[in-house]
């Protein structure tokens, strides 16, 4: 009986995985279940709600600065992403954050501009956030959560009557799903978006070396972080090391633009 249950659970999990395997821009295998159009629709709806609930900045200078950085990054995107009417909004909110959503929406909070102290540091954040969209991370996260829920539900259904021991096992599986699947995927997404963003910012004429300075600023601003194993984001020191390790090609791209006097000027 136990073997039949495990075999059925394994077959169910494999069936879900086999229908939706793709590759990210960096070549990493990923898992997506939903059509991109559905994620675009969700992104547009979410952005519309945010604009209704969060005050937008009235500073023309800051808004133009953010728009300039966004425009340069958008201009170096692949055609399938560049040839859309991206909407960029500066929200008047002290949180240190920014985001990009499927549906071609970018939001930046004024609090970020206190930590991203120059155009290249802001470009590092915005390139990272757009990198999430290019890599379809939103779709992948939703798909992973949907699949995890379905496999656990299938397992409970196939295992027969509930007992205290069985409930404890599935609670353990839920914990394993949270710390063994969902959080590591999120860290993988963050690291991948960092590298995509590093390339985007350099192609757009921003100094990629400022990406590590940004994370030093973030570290000074954020206080104590949770252990990396329990976090959806890599540790600041991990991000800095990864960025430095992948700096050679982006820096060469940026320096070539400087030599042609084509670097960014969004001050």
mmCIF file with all atom_site columns, N, CA and C in Angstrom, residues 112-171:
data_model
loop_
_atom_site.group_PDB
_atom_site.id
_atom_site.type_symbol
_atom_site.label_atom_id
_atom_site.label_alt_id
_atom_site.label_comp_id
_atom_site.label_asym_id
_atom_site.label_entity_id
_atom_site.label_seq_id
_atom_site.pdbx_PDB_ins_code
_atom_site.Cartn_x
_atom_site.Cartn_y
_atom_site.Cartn_z
_atom_site.occupancy
_atom_site.B_iso_or_equiv
_atom_site.pdbx_formal_charge
_atom_site.auth_seq_id
_atom_site.auth_comp_id
_atom_site.auth_asym_id
_atom_site.auth_atom_id
_atom_site.pdbx_PDB_model_num
ATOM 1   N N  . UNK A 1 112 ? 13.978 54.489 -2.278  1.00 0.00 ? 112 UNK A N  1
ATOM 2   C CA . UNK A 1 112 ? 15.128 53.868 -2.930  1.00 0.00 ? 112 UNK A CA 1
ATOM 3   C C  . UNK A 1 112 ? 16.163 54.914 -3.321  1.00 0.00 ? 112 UNK A C  1
ATOM 4   N N  . UNK A 1 113 ? 15.704 56.100 -3.683  1.00 0.00 ? 113 UNK A N  1
ATOM 5   C CA . UNK A 1 113 ? 16.619 57.137 -4.149  1.00 0.00 ? 113 UNK A CA 1
ATOM 6   C C  . UNK A 1 113 ? 17.501 57.689 -3.033  1.00 0.00 ? 113 UNK A C  1
ATOM 7   N N  . UNK A 1 114 ? 17.165 57.342 -1.786  1.00 0.00 ? 114 UNK A N  1
ATOM 8   C CA . UNK A 1 114 ? 18.025 57.704 -0.660  1.00 0.00 ? 114 UNK A CA 1
ATOM 9   C C  . UNK A 1 114 ? 19.191 56.733 -0.503  1.00 0.00 ? 114 UNK A C  1
ATOM 10  N N  . UNK A 1 115 ? 19.050 55.556 -1.084  1.00 0.00 ? 115 UNK A N  1
ATOM 11  C CA . UNK A 1 115 ? 20.073 54.507 -0.959  1.00 0.00 ? 115 UNK A CA 1
ATOM 12  C C  . UNK A 1 115 ? 20.819 54.315 -2.271  1.00 0.00 ? 115 UNK A C  1
ATOM 13  N N  . UNK A 1 116 ? 20.096 54.334 -3.388  1.00 0.00 ? 116 UNK A N  1
ATOM 14  C CA . UNK A 1 116 ? 20.720 54.304 -4.719  1.00 0.00 ? 116 UNK A CA 1
ATOM 15  C C  . UNK A 1 116 ? 21.108 55.737 -5.041  1.00 0.00 ? 116 UNK A C  1
ATOM 16  N N  . UNK A 1 117 ? 22.344 56.097 -4.725  1.00 0.00 ? 117 UNK A N  1
ATOM 17  C CA . UNK A 1 117 ? 22.723 57.509 -4.661  1.00 0.00 ? 117 UNK A CA 1
ATOM 18  C C  . UNK A 1 117 ? 23.185 58.093 -5.994  1.00 0.00 ? 117 UNK A C  1
ATOM 19  N N  . UNK A 1 118 ? 23.219 57.319 -7.054  1.00 0.00 ? 118 UNK A N  1
ATOM 20  C CA . UNK A 1 118 ? 23.570 57.871 -8.365  1.00 0.00 ? 118 UNK A CA 1
ATOM 21  C C  . UNK A 1 118 ? 22.845 57.086 -9.455  1.00 0.00 ? 118 UNK A C  1
ATOM 22  N N  . UNK A 1 119 ? 22.973 57.547 -10.695 1.00 0.00 ? 119 UNK A N  1
ATOM 23  C CA . UNK A 1 119 ? 22.223 56.945 -11.794 1.00 0.00 ? 119 UNK A CA 1
ATOM 24  C C  . UNK A 1 119 ? 22.557 55.473 -12.002 1.00 0.00 ? 119 UNK A C  1
ATOM 25  N N  . UNK A 1 120 ? 23.811 55.107 -11.824 1.00 0.00 ? 120 UNK A N  1
ATOM 26  C CA . UNK A 1 120 ? 24.202 53.717 -12.068 1.00 0.00 ? 120 UNK A CA 1
ATOM 27  C C  . UNK A 1 120 ? 23.677 52.786 -10.986 1.00 0.00 ? 120 UNK A C  1
ATOM 28  N N  . UNK A 1 121 ? 23.628 53.256 -9.750  1.00 0.00 ? 121 UNK A N  1
ATOM 29  C CA . UNK A 1 121 ? 23.062 52.425 -8.690  1.00 0.00 ? 121 UNK A CA 1
ATOM 30  C C  . UNK A 1 121 ? 21.561 52.228 -8.903  1.00 0.00 ? 121 UNK A C  1
ATOM 31  N N  . UNK A 1 122 ? 20.867 53.273 -9.332  1.00 0.00 ? 122 UNK A N  1
ATOM 32  C CA . UNK A 1 122 ? 19.447 53.123 -9.649  1.00 0.00 ? 122 UNK A CA 1
ATOM 33  C C  . UNK A 1 122 ? 19.268 52.178 -10.834 1.00 0.00 ? 122 UNK A C  1
ATOM 34  N N  . UNK A 1 123 ? 20.131 52.283 -11.823 1.00 0.00 ? 123 UNK A N  1
ATOM 35  C CA . UNK A 1 123 ? 20.060 51.394 -12.993 1.00 0.00 ? 123 UNK A CA 1
ATOM 36  C C  . UNK A 1 123 ? 20.292 49.942 -12.601 1.00 0.00 ? 123 UNK A C  1
ATOM 37  N N  . UNK A 1 124 ? 21.127 49.726 -11.592 1.00 0.00 ? 124 UNK A N  1
ATOM 38  C CA . UNK A 1 124 ? 21.369 48.369 -11.112 1.00 0.00 ? 124 UNK A CA 1
ATOM 39  C C  . UNK A 1 124 ? 20.077 47.756 -10.578 1.00 0.00 ? 124 UNK A C  1
ATOM 40  N N  . UNK A 1 125 ? 19.332 48.539 -9.795  1.00 0.00 ? 125 UNK A N  1
ATOM 41  C CA . UNK A 1 125 ? 18.073 48.039 -9.242  1.00 0.00 ? 125 UNK A CA 1
ATOM 42  C C  . UNK A 1 125 ? 17.044 47.837 -10.351 1.00 0.00 ? 125 UNK A C  1
ATOM 43  N N  . UNK A 1 126 ? 16.912 48.822 -11.222 1.00 0.00 ? 126 UNK A N  1
ATOM 44  C CA . UNK A 1 126 ? 15.895 48.722 -12.278 1.00 0.00 ? 126 UNK A CA 1
ATOM 45  C C  . UNK A 1 126 ? 16.233 47.621 -13.279 1.00 0.00 ? 126 UNK A C  1
ATOM 46  N N  . UNK A 1 127 ? 17.509 47.464 -13.597 1.00 0.00 ? 127 UNK A N  1
ATOM 47  C CA . UNK A 1 127 ? 17.911 46.369 -14.477 1.00 0.00 ? 127 UNK A CA 1
ATOM 48  C C  . UNK A 1 127 ? 17.598 45.020 -13.851 1.00 0.00 ? 127 UNK A C  1
ATOM 49  N N  . UNK A 1 128 ? 17.837 44.916 -12.545 1.00 0.00 ? 128 UNK A N  1
ATOM 50  C CA . UNK A 1 128 ? 17.519 43.694 -11.807 1.00 0.00 ? 128 UNK A CA 1
ATOM 51  C C  . UNK A 1 128 ? 16.018 43.400 -11.883 1.00 0.00 ? 128 UNK A C  1
ATOM 52  N N  . UNK A 1 129 ? 15.198 44.413 -11.643 1.00 0.00 ? 129 UNK A N  1
ATOM 53  C CA . UNK A 1 129 ? 13.746 44.196 -11.637 1.00 0.00 ? 129 UNK A CA 1
ATOM 54  C C  . UNK A 1 129 ? 13.230 43.839 -13.031 1.00 0.00 ? 129 UNK A C  1
ATOM 55  N N  . UNK A 1 130 ? 13.726 44.508 -14.059 1.00 0.00 ? 130 UNK A N  1
ATOM 56  C CA . UNK A 1 130 ? 13.337 44.151 -15.424 1.00 0.00 ? 130 UNK A CA 1
ATOM 57  C C  . UNK A 1 130 ? 13.839 42.749 -15.756 1.00 0.00 ? 130 UNK A C  1
ATOM 58  N N  . UNK A 1 131 ? 14.980 42.366 -15.188 1.00 0.00 ? 131 UNK A N  1
ATOM 59  C CA . UNK A 1 131 ? 15.500 41.014 -15.384 1.00 0.00 ? 131 UNK A CA 1
ATOM 60  C C  . UNK A 1 131 ? 14.517 39.948 -14.916 1.00 0.00 ? 131 UNK A C  1
ATOM 61  N N  . UNK A 1 132 ? 13.789 40.234 -13.828 1.00 0.00 ? 132 UNK A N  1
ATOM 62  C CA . UNK A 1 132 ? 12.760 39.295 -13.377 1.00 0.00 ? 132 UNK A CA 1
ATOM 63  C C  . UNK A 1 132 ? 11.707 39.081 -14.466 1.00 0.00 ? 132 UNK A C  1
ATOM 64  N N  . UNK A 1 133 ? 11.340 40.148 -15.153 1.00 0.00 ? 133 UNK A N  1
ATOM 65  C CA . UNK A 1 133 ? 10.324 40.043 -16.203 1.00 0.00 ? 133 UNK A CA 1
ATOM 66  C C  . UNK A 1 133 ? 10.869 39.262 -17.396 1.00 0.00 ? 133 UNK A C  1
ATOM 67  N N  . UNK A 1 134 ? 12.098 39.587 -17.831 1.00 0.00 ? 134 UNK A N  1
ATOM 68  C CA . UNK A 1 134 ? 12.691 38.895 -18.968 1.00 0.00 ? 134 UNK A CA 1
ATOM 69  C C  . UNK A 1 134 ? 12.810 37.397 -18.704 1.00 0.00 ? 134 UNK A C  1
ATOM 70  N N  . UNK A 1 135 ? 13.105 37.046 -17.470 1.00 0.00 ? 135 UNK A N  1
ATOM 71  C CA . UNK A 1 135 ? 13.297 35.632 -17.124 1.00 0.00 ? 135 UNK A CA 1
ATOM 72  C C  . UNK A 1 135 ? 12.000 34.941 -16.707 1.00 0.00 ? 135 UNK A C  1
ATOM 73  N N  . UNK A 1 136 ? 10.879 35.653 -16.782 1.00 0.00 ? 136 UNK A N  1
ATOM 74  C CA . UNK A 1 136 ? 9.554  35.085 -16.483 1.00 0.00 ? 136 UNK A CA 1
ATOM 75  C C  . UNK A 1 136 ? 9.489  34.522 -15.063 1.00 0.00 ? 136 UNK A C  1
ATOM 76  N N  . UNK A 1 137 ? 10.158 35.197 -14.148 1.00 0.00 ? 137 UNK A N  1
ATOM 77  C CA . UNK A 1 137 ? 10.209 34.705 -12.778 1.00 0.00 ? 137 UNK A CA 1
ATOM 78  C C  . UNK A 1 137 ? 8.831  34.713 -12.107 1.00 0.00 ? 137 UNK A C  1
ATOM 79  N N  . UNK A 1 138 ? 7.997  35.701 -12.439 1.00 0.00 ? 138 UNK A N  1
ATOM 80  C CA . UNK A 1 138 ? 6.665  35.722 -11.860 1.00 0.00 ? 138 UNK A CA 1
ATOM 81  C C  . UNK A 1 138 ? 5.881  34.483 -12.239 1.00 0.00 ? 138 UNK A C  1
ATOM 82  N N  . UNK A 1 139 ? 5.947  34.112 -13.503 1.00 0.00 ? 139 UNK A N  1
ATOM 83  C CA . UNK A 1 139 ? 5.270  32.905 -13.974 1.00 0.00 ? 139 UNK A CA 1
ATOM 84  C C  . UNK A 1 139 ? 5.841  31.670 -13.279 1.00 0.00 ? 139 UNK A C  1
ATOM 85  N N  . UNK A 1 140 ? 7.143  31.635 -13.162 1.00 0.00 ? 140 UNK A N  1
ATOM 86  C CA . UNK A 1 140 ? 7.787  30.467 -12.562 1.00 0.00 ? 140 UNK A CA 1
ATOM 87  C C  . UNK A 1 140 ? 7.421  30.315 -11.094 1.00 0.00 ? 140 UNK A C  1
ATOM 88  N N  . UNK A 1 141 ? 7.368  31.432 -10.372 1.00 0.00 ? 141 UNK A N  1
ATOM 89  C CA . UNK A 1 141 ? 7.029  31.360 -8.943  1.00 0.00 ? 141 UNK A CA 1
ATOM 90  C C  . UNK A 1 141 ? 5.586  30.914 -8.748  1.00 0.00 ? 141 UNK A C  1
ATOM 91  N N  . UNK A 1 142 ? 4.674  31.495 -9.526  1.00 0.00 ? 142 UNK A N  1
ATOM 92  C CA . UNK A 1 142 ? 3.268  31.095 -9.422  1.00 0.00 ? 142 UNK A CA 1
ATOM 93  C C  . UNK A 1 142 ? 3.124  29.626 -9.800  1.00 0.00 ? 142 UNK A C  1
ATOM 94  N N  . UNK A 1 143 ? 3.795  29.198 -10.850 1.00 0.00 ? 143 UNK A N  1
ATOM 95  C CA . UNK A 1 143 ? 3.704  27.809 -11.304 1.00 0.00 ? 143 UNK A CA 1
ATOM 96  C C  . UNK A 1 143 ? 4.248  26.849 -10.265 1.00 0.00 ? 143 UNK A C  1
ATOM 97  N N  . UNK A 1 144 ? 5.371  27.201 -9.648  1.00 0.00 ? 144 UNK A N  1
ATOM 98  C CA . UNK A 1 144 ? 5.965  26.345 -8.622  1.00 0.00 ? 144 UNK A CA 1
ATOM 99  C C  . UNK A 1 144 ? 5.030  26.193 -7.433  1.00 0.00 ? 144 UNK A C  1
ATOM 100 N N  . UNK A 1 145 ? 4.434  27.300 -7.011  1.00 0.00 ? 145 UNK A N  1
ATOM 101 C CA . UNK A 1 145 ? 3.513  27.243 -5.877  1.00 0.00 ? 145 UNK A CA 1
ATOM 102 C C  . UNK A 1 145 ? 2.264  26.432 -6.215  1.00 0.00 ? 145 UNK A C  1
ATOM 103 N N  . UNK A 1 146 ? 1.742  26.610 -7.438  1.00 0.00 ? 146 UNK A N  1
ATOM 104 C CA . UNK A 1 146 ? 0.583  25.832 -7.868  1.00 0.00 ? 146 UNK A CA 1
ATOM 105 C C  . UNK A 1 146 ? 0.905  24.343 -7.896  1.00 0.00 ? 146 UNK A C  1
ATOM 106 N N  . UNK A 1 147 ? 2.047  24.001 -8.463  1.00 0.00 ? 147 UNK A N  1
ATOM 107 C CA . UNK A 1 147 ? 2.419  22.595 -8.588  1.00 0.00 ? 147 UNK A CA 1
ATOM 108 C C  . UNK A 1 147 ? 2.665  21.969 -7.218  1.00 0.00 ? 147 UNK A C  1
ATOM 109 N N  . UNK A 1 148 ? 3.332  22.706 -6.320  1.00 0.00 ? 148 UNK A N  1
ATOM 110 C CA . UNK A 1 148 ? 3.598  22.196 -4.979  1.00 0.00 ? 148 UNK A CA 1
ATOM 111 C C  . UNK A 1 148 ? 2.294  21.911 -4.252  1.00 0.00 ? 148 UNK A C  1
ATOM 112 N N  . UNK A 1 149 ? 1.353  22.835 -4.347  1.00 0.00 ? 149 UNK A N  1
ATOM 113 C CA . UNK A 1 149 ? 0.052  22.654 -3.698  1.00 0.00 ? 149 UNK A CA 1
ATOM 114 C C  . UNK A 1 149 ? -0.674 21.438 -4.263  1.00 0.00 ? 149 UNK A C  1
ATOM 115 N N  . UNK A 1 150 ? -0.619 21.284 -5.590  1.00 0.00 ? 150 UNK A N  1
ATOM 116 C CA . UNK A 1 150 ? -1.334 20.180 -6.223  1.00 0.00 ? 150 UNK A CA 1
ATOM 117 C C  . UNK A 1 150 ? -0.729 18.830 -5.859  1.00 0.00 ? 150 UNK A C  1
ATOM 118 N N  . UNK A 1 151 ? 0.595  18.747 -5.801  1.00 0.00 ? 151 UNK A N  1
ATOM 119 C CA . UNK A 1 151 ? 1.245  17.473 -5.466  1.00 0.00 ? 151 UNK A CA 1
ATOM 120 C C  . UNK A 1 151 ? 0.937  17.076 -4.033  1.00 0.00 ? 151 UNK A C  1
ATOM 121 N N  . UNK A 1 152 ? 0.991  18.037 -3.116  1.00 0.00 ? 152 UNK A N  1
ATOM 122 C CA . UNK A 1 152 ? 0.689  17.715 -1.720  1.00 0.00 ? 152 UNK A CA 1
ATOM 123 C C  . UNK A 1 152 ? -0.772 17.311 -1.555  1.00 0.00 ? 152 UNK A C  1
ATOM 124 N N  . UNK A 1 153 ? -1.676 18.004 -2.279  1.00 0.00 ? 153 UNK A N  1
ATOM 125 C CA . UNK A 1 153 ? -3.094 17.642 -2.210  1.00 0.00 ? 153 UNK A CA 1
ATOM 126 C C  . UNK A 1 153 ? -3.319 16.241 -2.779  1.00 0.00 ? 153 UNK A C  1
ATOM 127 N N  . UNK A 1 154 ? -2.618 15.934 -3.886  1.00 0.00 ? 154 UNK A N  1
ATOM 128 C CA . UNK A 1 154 ? -2.728 14.612 -4.490  1.00 0.00 ? 154 UNK A CA 1
ATOM 129 C C  . UNK A 1 154 ? -2.236 13.543 -3.529  1.00 0.00 ? 154 UNK A C  1
ATOM 130 N N  . UNK A 1 155 ? -1.138 13.820 -2.855  1.00 0.00 ? 155 UNK A N  1
ATOM 131 C CA . UNK A 1 155 ? -0.595 12.856 -1.908  1.00 0.00 ? 155 UNK A CA 1
ATOM 132 C C  . UNK A 1 155 ? -1.558 12.567 -0.775  1.00 0.00 ? 155 UNK A C  1
ATOM 133 N N  . UNK A 1 156 ? -2.175 13.603 -0.251  1.00 0.00 ? 156 UNK A N  1
ATOM 134 C CA . UNK A 1 156 ? -3.135 13.404 0.831   1.00 0.00 ? 156 UNK A CA 1
ATOM 135 C C  . UNK A 1 156 ? -4.340 12.596 0.356   1.00 0.00 ? 156 UNK A C  1
ATOM 136 N N  . UNK A 1 157 ? -4.797 12.870 -0.859  1.00 0.00 ? 157 UNK A N  1
ATOM 137 C CA . UNK A 1 157 ? -5.951 12.158 -1.394  1.00 0.00 ? 157 UNK A CA 1
ATOM 138 C C  . UNK A 1 157 ? -5.634 10.685 -1.600  1.00 0.00 ? 157 UNK A C  1
ATOM 139 N N  . UNK A 1 158 ? -4.458 10.377 -2.126  1.00 0.00 ? 158 UNK A N  1
ATOM 140 C CA . UNK A 1 158 ? -4.095 8.996  -2.436  1.00 0.00 ? 158 UNK A CA 1
ATOM 141 C C  . UNK A 1 158 ? -3.728 8.190  -1.197  1.00 0.00 ? 158 UNK A C  1
ATOM 142 N N  . UNK A 1 159 ? -3.408 8.858  -0.119  1.00 0.00 ? 159 UNK A N  1
ATOM 143 C CA . UNK A 1 159 ? -2.915 8.138  1.062   1.00 0.00 ? 159 UNK A CA 1
ATOM 144 C C  . UNK A 1 159 ? -4.026 7.602  1.944   1.00 0.00 ? 159 UNK A C  1
ATOM 145 N N  . UNK A 1 160 ? -5.284 7.866  1.600   1.00 0.00 ? 160 UNK A N  1
ATOM 146 C CA . UNK A 1 160 ? -6.389 7.298  2.360   1.00 0.00 ? 160 UNK A CA 1
ATOM 147 C C  . UNK A 1 160 ? -6.735 8.106  3.589   1.00 0.00 ? 160 UNK A C  1
ATOM 148 N N  . UNK A 1 161 ? -7.292 7.424  4.586   1.00 0.00 ? 161 UNK A N  1
ATOM 149 C CA . UNK A 1 161 ? -7.796 8.090  5.787   1.00 0.00 ? 161 UNK A CA 1
ATOM 150 C C  . UNK A 1 161 ? -6.684 8.826  6.518   1.00 0.00 ? 161 UNK A C  1
ATOM 151 N N  . UNK A 1 162 ? -7.083 9.931  7.145   1.00 0.00 ? 162 UNK A N  1
ATOM 152 C CA . UNK A 1 162 ? -6.114 10.746 7.869   1.00 0.00 ? 162 UNK A CA 1
ATOM 153 C C  . UNK A 1 162 ? -5.861 10.167 9.253   1.00 0.00 ? 162 UNK A C  1
ATOM 154 N N  . UNK A 1 163 ? -4.596 10.204 9.668   1.00 0.00 ? 163 UNK A N  1
ATOM 155 C CA . UNK A 1 163 ? -4.208 9.814  11.020  1.00 0.00 ? 163 UNK A CA 1
ATOM 156 C C  . UNK A 1 163 ? -3.271 10.876 11.552  1.00 0.00 ? 163 UNK A C  1
ATOM 157 N N  . UNK A 1 164 ? -3.076 10.978 12.876  1.00 0.00 ? 164 UNK A N  1
ATOM 158 C CA . UNK A 1 164 ? -2.131 11.965 13.418  1.00 0.00 ? 164 UNK A CA 1
ATOM 159 C C  . UNK A 1 164 ? -0.733 11.824 12.836  1.00 0.00 ? 164 UNK A C  1
ATOM 160 N N  . UNK A 1 165 ? -0.278 10.574 12.623  1.00 0.00 ? 165 UNK A N  1
ATOM 161 C CA . UNK A 1 165 ? 1.059  10.362 12.067  1.00 0.00 ? 165 UNK A CA 1
ATOM 162 C C  . UNK A 1 165 ? 1.120  10.870 10.636  1.00 0.00 ? 165 UNK A C  1
ATOM 163 N N  . UNK A 1 166 ? 0.065  10.553 9.854   1.00 0.00 ? 166 UNK A N  1
ATOM 164 C CA . UNK A 1 166 ? 0.019  10.967 8.453   1.00 0.00 ? 166 UNK A CA 1
ATOM 165 C C  . UNK A 1 166 ? -0.010 12.495 8.337   1.00 0.00 ? 166 UNK A C  1
ATOM 166 N N  . UNK A 1 167 ? -0.803 13.134 9.225   1.00 0.00 ? 167 UNK A N  1
ATOM 167 C CA . UNK A 1 167 ? -0.841 14.594 9.209   1.00 0.00 ? 167 UNK A CA 1
ATOM 168 C C  . UNK A 1 167 ? 0.528  15.180 9.518   1.00 0.00 ? 167 UNK A C  1
ATOM 169 N N  . UNK A 1 168 ? 1.241  14.573 10.447  1.00 0.00 ? 168 UNK A N  1
ATOM 170 C CA . UNK A 1 168 ? 2.586  15.059 10.796  1.00 0.00 ? 168 UNK A CA 1
ATOM 171 C C  . UNK A 1 168 ? 3.527  14.926 9.604   1.00 0.00 ? 168 UNK A C  1
ATOM 172 N N  . UNK A 1 169 ? 3.393  13.817 8.848   1.00 0.00 ? 169 UNK A N  1
ATOM 173 C CA . UNK A 1 169 ? 4.236  13.615 7.664   1.00 0.00 ? 169 UNK A CA 1
ATOM 174 C C  . UNK A 1 169 ? 3.982  14.713 6.645   1.00 0.00 ? 169 UNK A C  1
ATOM 175 N N  . UNK A 1 170 ? 2.691  15.028 6.397   1.00 0.00 ? 170 UNK A N  1
ATOM 176 C CA . UNK A 1 170 ? 2.378  16.033 5.384   1.00 0.00 ? 170 UNK A CA 1
ATOM 177 C C  . UNK A 1 170 ? 2.712  17.436 5.835   1.00 0.00 ? 170 UNK A C  1
ATOM 178 N N  . UNK A 1 171 ? 2.653  17.664 7.160   1.00 0.00 ? 171 UNK A N  1
ATOM 179 C CA . UNK A 1 171 ? 3.133  18.947 7.649   1.00 0.00 ? 171 UNK A CA 1
ATOM 180 C C  . UNK A 1 171 ? 4.628  19.074 7.379   1.00 0.00 ? 171 UNK A C  1
#
